[in-house]
Coordinates of C-alpha atoms and ligand atoms in Angstrom, one line a residue:
X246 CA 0.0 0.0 0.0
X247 CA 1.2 3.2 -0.6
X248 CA 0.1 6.7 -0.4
X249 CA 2.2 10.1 -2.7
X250 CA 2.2 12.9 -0.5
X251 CA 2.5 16.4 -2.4
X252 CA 4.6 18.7 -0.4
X253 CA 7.8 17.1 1.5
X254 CA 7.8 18.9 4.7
X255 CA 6.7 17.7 8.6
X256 CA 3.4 17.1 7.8
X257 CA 4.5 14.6 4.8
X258 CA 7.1 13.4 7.3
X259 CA 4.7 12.8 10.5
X260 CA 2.2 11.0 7.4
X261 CA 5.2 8.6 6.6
X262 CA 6.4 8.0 10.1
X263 CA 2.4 7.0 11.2
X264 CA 1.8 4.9 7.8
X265 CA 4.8 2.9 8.6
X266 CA 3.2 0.5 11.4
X267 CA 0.2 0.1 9.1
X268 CA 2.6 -1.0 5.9
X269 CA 1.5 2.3 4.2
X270 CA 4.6 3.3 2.4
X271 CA 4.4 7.3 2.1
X272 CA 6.1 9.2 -0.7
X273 CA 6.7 12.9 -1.0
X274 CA 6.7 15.3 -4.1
X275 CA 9.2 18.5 -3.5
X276 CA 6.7 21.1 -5.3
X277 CA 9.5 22.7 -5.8
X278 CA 11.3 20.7 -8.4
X279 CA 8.5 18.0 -9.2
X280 CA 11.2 15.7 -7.7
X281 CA 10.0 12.4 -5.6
X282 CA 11.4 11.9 -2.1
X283 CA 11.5 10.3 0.7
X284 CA 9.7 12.3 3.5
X285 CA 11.7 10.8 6.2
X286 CA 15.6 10.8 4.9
X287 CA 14.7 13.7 2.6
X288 CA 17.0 11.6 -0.1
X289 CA 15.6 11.5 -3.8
X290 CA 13.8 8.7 -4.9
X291 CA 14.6 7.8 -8.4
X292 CA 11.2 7.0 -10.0
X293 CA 9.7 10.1 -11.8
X294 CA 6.4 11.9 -11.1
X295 CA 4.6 10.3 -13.4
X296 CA 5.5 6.8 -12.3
X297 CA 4.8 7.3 -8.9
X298 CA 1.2 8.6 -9.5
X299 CA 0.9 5.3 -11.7
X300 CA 2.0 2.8 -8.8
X301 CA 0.7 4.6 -5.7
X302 CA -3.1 3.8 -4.1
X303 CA -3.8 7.5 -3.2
X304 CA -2.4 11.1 -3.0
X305 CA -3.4 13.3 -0.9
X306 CA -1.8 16.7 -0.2
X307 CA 0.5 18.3 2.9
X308 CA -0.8 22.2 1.9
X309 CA -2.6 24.0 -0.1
X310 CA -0.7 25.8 -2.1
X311 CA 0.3 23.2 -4.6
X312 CA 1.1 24.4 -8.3
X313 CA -1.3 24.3 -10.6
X314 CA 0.0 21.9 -13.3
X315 CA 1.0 19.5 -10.7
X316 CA -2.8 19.7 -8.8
X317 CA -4.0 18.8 -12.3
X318 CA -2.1 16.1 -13.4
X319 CA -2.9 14.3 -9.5
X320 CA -6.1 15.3 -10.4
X321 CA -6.4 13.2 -13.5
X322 CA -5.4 10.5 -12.2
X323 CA -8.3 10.2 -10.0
X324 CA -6.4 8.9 -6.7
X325 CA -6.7 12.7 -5.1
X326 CA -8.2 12.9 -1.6
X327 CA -8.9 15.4 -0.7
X328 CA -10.5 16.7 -4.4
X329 CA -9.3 19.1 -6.1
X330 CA -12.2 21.1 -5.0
X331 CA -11.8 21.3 -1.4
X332 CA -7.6 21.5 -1.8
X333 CA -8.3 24.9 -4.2
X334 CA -10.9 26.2 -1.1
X335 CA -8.7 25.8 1.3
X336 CA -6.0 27.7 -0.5
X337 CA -8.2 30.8 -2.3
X338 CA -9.7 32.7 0.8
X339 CA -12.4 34.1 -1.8
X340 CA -13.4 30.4 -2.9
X341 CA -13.2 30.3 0.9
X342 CA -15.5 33.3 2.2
X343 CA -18.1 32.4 -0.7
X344 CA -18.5 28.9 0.4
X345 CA -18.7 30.1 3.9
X346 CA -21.8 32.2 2.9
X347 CA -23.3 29.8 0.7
X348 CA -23.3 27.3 3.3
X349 CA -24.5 30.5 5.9
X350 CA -21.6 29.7 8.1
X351 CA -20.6 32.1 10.5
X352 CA -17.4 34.4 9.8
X353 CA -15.8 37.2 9.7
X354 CA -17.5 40.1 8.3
X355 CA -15.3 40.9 5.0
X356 CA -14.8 42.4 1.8
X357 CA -12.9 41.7 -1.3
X358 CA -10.5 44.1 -2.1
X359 CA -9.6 44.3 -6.5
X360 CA -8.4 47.9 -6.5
X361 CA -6.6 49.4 -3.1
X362 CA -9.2 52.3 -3.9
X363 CA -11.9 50.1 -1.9
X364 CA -10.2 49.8 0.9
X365 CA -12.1 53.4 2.0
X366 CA -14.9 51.9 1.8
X367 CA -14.0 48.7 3.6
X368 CA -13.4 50.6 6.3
X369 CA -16.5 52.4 6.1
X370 CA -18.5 49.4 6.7
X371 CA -15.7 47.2 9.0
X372 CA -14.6 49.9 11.1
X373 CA -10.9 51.0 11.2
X374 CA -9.4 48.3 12.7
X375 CA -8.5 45.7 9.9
X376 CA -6.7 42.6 8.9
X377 CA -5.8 42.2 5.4
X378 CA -5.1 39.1 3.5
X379 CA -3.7 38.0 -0.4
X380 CA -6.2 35.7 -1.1
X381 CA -3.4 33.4 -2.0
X382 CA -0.3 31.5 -1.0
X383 CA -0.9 32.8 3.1
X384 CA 0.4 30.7 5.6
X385 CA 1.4 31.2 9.1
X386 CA 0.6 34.7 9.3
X387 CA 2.5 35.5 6.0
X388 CA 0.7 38.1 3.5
X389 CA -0.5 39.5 5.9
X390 CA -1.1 43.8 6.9
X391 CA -2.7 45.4 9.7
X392 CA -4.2 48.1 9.9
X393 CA -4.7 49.7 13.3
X394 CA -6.1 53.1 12.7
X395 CA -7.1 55.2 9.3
X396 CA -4.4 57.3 9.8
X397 CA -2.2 54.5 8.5
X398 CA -4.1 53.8 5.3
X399 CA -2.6 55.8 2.9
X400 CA 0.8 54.2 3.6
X401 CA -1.0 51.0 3.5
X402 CA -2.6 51.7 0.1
X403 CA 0.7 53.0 -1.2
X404 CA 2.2 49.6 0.0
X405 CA -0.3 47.5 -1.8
X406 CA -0.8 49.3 -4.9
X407 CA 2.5 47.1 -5.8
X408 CA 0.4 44.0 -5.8
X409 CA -1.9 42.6 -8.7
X410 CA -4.8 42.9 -7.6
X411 CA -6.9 41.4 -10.0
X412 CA -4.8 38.3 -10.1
X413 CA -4.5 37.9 -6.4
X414 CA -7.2 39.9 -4.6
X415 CA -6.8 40.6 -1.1
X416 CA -9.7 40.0 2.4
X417 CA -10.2 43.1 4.7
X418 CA -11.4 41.6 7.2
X419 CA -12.7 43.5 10.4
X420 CA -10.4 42.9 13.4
X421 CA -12.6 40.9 15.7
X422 CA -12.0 40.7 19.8
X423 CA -12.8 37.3 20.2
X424 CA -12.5 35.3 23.5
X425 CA -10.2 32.8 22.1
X426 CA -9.4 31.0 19.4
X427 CA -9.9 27.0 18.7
X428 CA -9.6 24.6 16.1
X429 CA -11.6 21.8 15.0
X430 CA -9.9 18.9 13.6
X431 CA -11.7 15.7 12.1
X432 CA -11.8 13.1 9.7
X433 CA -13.7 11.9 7.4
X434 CA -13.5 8.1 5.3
X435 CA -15.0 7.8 2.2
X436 CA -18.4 6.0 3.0
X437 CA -19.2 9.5 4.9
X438 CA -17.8 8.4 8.5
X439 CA -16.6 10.9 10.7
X440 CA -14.6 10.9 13.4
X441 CA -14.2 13.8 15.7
X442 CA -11.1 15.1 17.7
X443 CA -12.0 17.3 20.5
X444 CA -11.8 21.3 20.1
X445 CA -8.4 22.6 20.6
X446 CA -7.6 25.8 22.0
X447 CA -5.2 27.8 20.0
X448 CA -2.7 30.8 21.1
X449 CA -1.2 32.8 18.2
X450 CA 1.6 34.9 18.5
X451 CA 2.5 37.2 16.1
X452 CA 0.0 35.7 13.7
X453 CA 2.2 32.2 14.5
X454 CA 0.3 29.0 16.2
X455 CA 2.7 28.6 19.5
X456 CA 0.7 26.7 21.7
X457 CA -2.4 24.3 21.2
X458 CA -4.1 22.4 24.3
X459 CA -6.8 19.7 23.9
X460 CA -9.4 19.1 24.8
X461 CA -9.6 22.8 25.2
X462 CA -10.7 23.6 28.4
X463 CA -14.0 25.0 29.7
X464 CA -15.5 23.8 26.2
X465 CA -19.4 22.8 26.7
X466 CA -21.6 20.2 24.8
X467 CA -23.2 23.0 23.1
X468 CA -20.3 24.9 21.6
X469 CA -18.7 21.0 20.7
X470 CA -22.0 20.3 18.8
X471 CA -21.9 23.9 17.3
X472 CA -18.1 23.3 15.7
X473 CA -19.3 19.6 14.5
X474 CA -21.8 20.7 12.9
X475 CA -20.1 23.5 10.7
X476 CA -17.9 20.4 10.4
X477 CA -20.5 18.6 8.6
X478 CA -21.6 20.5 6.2
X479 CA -18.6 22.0 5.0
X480 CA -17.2 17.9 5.1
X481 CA -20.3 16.9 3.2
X482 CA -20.6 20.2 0.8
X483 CA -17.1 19.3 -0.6
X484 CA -17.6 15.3 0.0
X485 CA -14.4 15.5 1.4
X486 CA -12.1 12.4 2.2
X487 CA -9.2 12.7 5.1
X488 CA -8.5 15.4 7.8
X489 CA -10.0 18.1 7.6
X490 CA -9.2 21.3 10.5
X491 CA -11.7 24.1 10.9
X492 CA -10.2 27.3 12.7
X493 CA -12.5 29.0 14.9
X494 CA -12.5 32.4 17.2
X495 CA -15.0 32.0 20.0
X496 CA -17.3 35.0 21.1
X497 CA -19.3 34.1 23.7
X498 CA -21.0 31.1 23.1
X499 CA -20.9 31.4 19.2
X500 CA -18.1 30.3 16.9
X501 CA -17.3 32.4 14.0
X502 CA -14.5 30.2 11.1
X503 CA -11.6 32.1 10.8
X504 CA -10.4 29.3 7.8
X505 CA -10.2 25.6 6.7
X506 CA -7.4 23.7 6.4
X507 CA -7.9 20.7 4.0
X508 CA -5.1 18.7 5.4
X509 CA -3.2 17.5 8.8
X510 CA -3.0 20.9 10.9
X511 CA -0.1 21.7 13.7
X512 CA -3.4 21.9 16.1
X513 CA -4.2 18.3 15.3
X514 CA -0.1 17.7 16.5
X515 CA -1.4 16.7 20.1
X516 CA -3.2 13.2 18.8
X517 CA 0.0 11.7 18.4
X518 CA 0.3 11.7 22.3
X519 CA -2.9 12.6 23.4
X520 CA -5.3 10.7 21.6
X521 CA -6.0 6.8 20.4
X522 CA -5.3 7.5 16.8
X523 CA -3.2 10.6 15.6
X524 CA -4.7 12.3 13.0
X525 CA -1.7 11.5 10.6
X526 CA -2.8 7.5 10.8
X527 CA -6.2 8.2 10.5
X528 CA -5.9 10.7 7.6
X529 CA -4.3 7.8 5.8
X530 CA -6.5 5.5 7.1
X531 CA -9.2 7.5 5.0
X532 CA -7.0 8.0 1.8
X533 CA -6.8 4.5 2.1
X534 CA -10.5 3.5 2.2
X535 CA -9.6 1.9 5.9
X536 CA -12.0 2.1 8.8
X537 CA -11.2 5.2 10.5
X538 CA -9.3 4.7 14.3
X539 CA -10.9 6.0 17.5
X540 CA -10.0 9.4 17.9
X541 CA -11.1 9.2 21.9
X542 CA -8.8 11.3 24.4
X543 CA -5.8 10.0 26.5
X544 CA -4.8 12.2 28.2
X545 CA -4.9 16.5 27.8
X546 CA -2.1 17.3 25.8
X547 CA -0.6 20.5 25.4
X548 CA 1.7 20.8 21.8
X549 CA 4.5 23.6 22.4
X550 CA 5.7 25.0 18.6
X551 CA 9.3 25.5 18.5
X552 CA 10.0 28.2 16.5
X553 CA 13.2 30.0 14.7
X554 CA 15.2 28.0 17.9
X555 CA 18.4 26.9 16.1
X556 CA 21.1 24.7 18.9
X557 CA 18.4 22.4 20.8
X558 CA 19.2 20.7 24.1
X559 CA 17.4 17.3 24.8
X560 CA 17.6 17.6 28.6
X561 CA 14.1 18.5 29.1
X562 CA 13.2 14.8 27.9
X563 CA 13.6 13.9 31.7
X564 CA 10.4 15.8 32.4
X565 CA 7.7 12.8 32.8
X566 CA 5.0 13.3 29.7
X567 CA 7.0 15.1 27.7
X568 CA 7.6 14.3 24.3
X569 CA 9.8 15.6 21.6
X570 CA 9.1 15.7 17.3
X571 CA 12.2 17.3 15.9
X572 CA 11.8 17.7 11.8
X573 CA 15.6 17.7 11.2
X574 CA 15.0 21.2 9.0
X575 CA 17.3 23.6 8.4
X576 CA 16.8 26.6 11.2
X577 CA 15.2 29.9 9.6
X578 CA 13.8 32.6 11.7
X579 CA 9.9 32.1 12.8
X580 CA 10.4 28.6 10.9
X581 CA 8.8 25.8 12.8
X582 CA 11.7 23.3 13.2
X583 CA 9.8 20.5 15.8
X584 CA 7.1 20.6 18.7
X585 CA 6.6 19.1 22.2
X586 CA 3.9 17.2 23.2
X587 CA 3.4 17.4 26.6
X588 CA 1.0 14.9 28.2
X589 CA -0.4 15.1 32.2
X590 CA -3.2 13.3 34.2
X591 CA -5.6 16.8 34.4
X592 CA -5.2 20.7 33.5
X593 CA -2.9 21.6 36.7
X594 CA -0.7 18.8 36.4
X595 CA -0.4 19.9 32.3
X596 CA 0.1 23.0 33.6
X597 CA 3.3 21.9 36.2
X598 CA 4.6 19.8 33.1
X599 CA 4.4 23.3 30.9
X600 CA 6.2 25.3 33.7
X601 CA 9.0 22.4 33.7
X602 CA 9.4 22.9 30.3
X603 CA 10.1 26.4 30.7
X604 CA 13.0 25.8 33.3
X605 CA 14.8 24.1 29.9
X606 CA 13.6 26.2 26.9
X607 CA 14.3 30.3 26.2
X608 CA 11.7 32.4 27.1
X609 CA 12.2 34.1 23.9
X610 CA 11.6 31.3 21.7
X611 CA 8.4 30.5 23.8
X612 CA 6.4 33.8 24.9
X613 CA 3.2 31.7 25.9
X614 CA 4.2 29.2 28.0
X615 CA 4.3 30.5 31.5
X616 CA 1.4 32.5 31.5
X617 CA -0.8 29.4 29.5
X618 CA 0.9 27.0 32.6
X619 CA -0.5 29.0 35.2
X620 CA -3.9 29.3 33.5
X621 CA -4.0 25.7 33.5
X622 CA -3.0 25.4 36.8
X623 CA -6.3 27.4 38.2
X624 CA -8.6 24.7 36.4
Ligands
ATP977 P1 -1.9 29.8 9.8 O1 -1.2 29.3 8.6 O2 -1.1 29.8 11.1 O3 -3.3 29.2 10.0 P2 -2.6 32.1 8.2 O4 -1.5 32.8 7.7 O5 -3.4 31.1 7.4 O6 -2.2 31.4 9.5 P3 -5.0 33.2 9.6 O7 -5.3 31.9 10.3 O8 -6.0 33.8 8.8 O9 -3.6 33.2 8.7 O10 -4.5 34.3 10.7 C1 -3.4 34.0 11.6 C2 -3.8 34.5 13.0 O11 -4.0 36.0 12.9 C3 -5.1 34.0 13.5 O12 -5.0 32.7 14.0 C4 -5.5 35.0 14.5 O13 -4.7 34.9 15.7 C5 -5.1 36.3 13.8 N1 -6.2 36.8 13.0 C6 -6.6 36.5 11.8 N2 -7.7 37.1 11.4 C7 -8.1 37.8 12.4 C8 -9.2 38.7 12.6 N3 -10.1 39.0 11.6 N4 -9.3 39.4 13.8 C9 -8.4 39.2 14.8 N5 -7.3 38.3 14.6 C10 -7.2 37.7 13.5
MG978 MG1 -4.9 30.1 10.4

């Protein structure tokens, strides 16, 4: 059995390293050369593209953001999962917002920005306060502008006016106060099964995931049902095979979708500790056409992002419930280069395994840690 990843990174990596107990083989396309490799070793595999899309069972994707050409011809091949459909959603935040509104899912009140000359009138209607997005090729906070106050919009504007509008078009969306945010990640086989993970809370930092706990605490049936079942309909809208993660911001008791990820997400990362099946196995397991694995609880997990960290100690490893995913990358500012899972009995035990792991780890590197720890340890 064996599944072609496209995209060569972590995520590819984690897929290979979780197919290997099941005798999935995983391969990896570099997007950037069309080359094949192996996800693990990184080394070049010698069959071509084309060969490899003839012998493998299924491809799925590791991002979004996969050239067109190469989206195609895995397309015609009819082994995609996700389809086409859903991959190009997830990475076009107008195919995005107009599903969201077909579908009368809640959001973030927007507009679509062609010429920076509407930008006025966005925030005429938004209010001053705005986040602005390329429709296209985002990730991780990445094409990305804020804009705090209208003083700062004719800078803004003169800033923009270098992009193509027309072929990229950006979001404005409003700048929203939310209470927090949280992610929904699930799966989905190809008979229509689902299998839930439990909400995750998130914490950003500079538009950059640092720190995910699960279950997320303080979470009530309600609000779980409420996230499943935007879950469902955007799942059965695109008839959507594999993991799919839904990012939420929580105000009050309703959940507004920030955006869909159709893929593994890094605030899924806590399943390979926390929970019965990680979601890595289980998105192959649906690729595959397998019956999905239990995606029940073991313990709350907290995943730590390291990011940008360049020499890395391994001394914190004697800290009970702590685990360590190192991607073997080459270090790059704000690059993520591995992630802790860190596993406890309850919230204030989590929360003394957190502050351990801040005795080890530069405060710099890791700005939410303390002050998540000692929120956990008041639950
Ligand atoms: P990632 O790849 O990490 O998911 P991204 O580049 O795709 O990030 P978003 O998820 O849209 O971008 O935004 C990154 C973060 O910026 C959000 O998780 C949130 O913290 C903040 N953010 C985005 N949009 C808004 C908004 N409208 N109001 C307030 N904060 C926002
Ligand atoms: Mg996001």
């Amino acid at each position: 059995m064996s599944v072609l990843v496209l995209g060569s990174g972590q995520l590819a990596r984690m897929m290979a390293l979780a197919g290997s107990p099941l005798g999935i083989s995983v391969q990896a396309v570099d997007v950037a050369d069309n080359k094949v490799v192996d996800p693990v070793s990184k080394q070049k595999i010698s069959n071509s593209l084309e060969s490899m899309i003839e012998e493998v069972n299924a491809i799925t994707v590791e991002f979004e953001h996969i050239p067109e050409d190469l989206l195609a011809l895995t397309h015609s091949s009819g082994k995609l999962k996700p389809s086409v459909e859903a991959i190009l959603t997830g990475a076009d935040r107008v195919r995005e917002k107009k599903l969201l509104e077909k579908l009368s899912i809640a959001n973030c009140p927007f507009e679509i920005i062609t010429e920076v000359d509407q930008l006025d009138a966005a925030v005429a209607k938004l209010g001053e306060k705005l986040i602005i997005k390329a429709s296209r090729d985002g990730y991780d906070g990445y094409g990305q502008w804020r804009l705090q106050s209208k003083n700062e919009l004719p800078e803004l504007k003169q800033q923009l006016s270098q992009l193509d509008l027309h072929k990229v078009p950006l979001i404005a969306e409003k700048m929203l106060n939310f209470d927090r945010e949280l992610s929904l990640v699930a799966v989905r086989s190809s008979d229509g099964d689902i299998a839930y993970y439990p909400l995750a809370e998130n914490l950003h930092y500079q538009g950059q995931l640092h720190v995910s706990i699960a279950p997320a605490p303080q979470v009530d049936k309600a609000l779980e049902q409420q996230a499943q079942a935007i879950f469902n309909k955007l799942a059965s809208m695109l008839d959507y095979v594999g993991v799919l993660a839904v990012e939420f911001f929580q105000i009050g008791p309703q959940l507004l979708v920030n955006e869909i990820a159709p893929r593994v997400h890094n605030s899924g990362h806590w399943t390979m500790q926390g929970a019965d099946t990680c979601q890595f196995e289980n998105h192959l397991r649906a690729v595959r056409g397998l019956p999905l694995g239990s995606t029940k609880v073991t313990s709350p997990t907290a995943m730590i992002n390291i990011i940008g960290c360049k020499a890395f100690a391994r001394d914190m490893l004697s800290i009970p419930g702590c685990h360590l995913h190192w991607y073997g990358k080459t270090p790059r500012n704000k690059r993520k280069m591995g992630h802790f899972n860190l596993c406890a009995d309850n919230y204030p035990e989590l929360g003394k395994t957190m502050q351990a792991l801040a005795e080890y780890v530069p405060d710099e590197y890791f700005p939410m840690l303390k002050d998540e720890a000692t929120k956990l340890l008041k639950l």
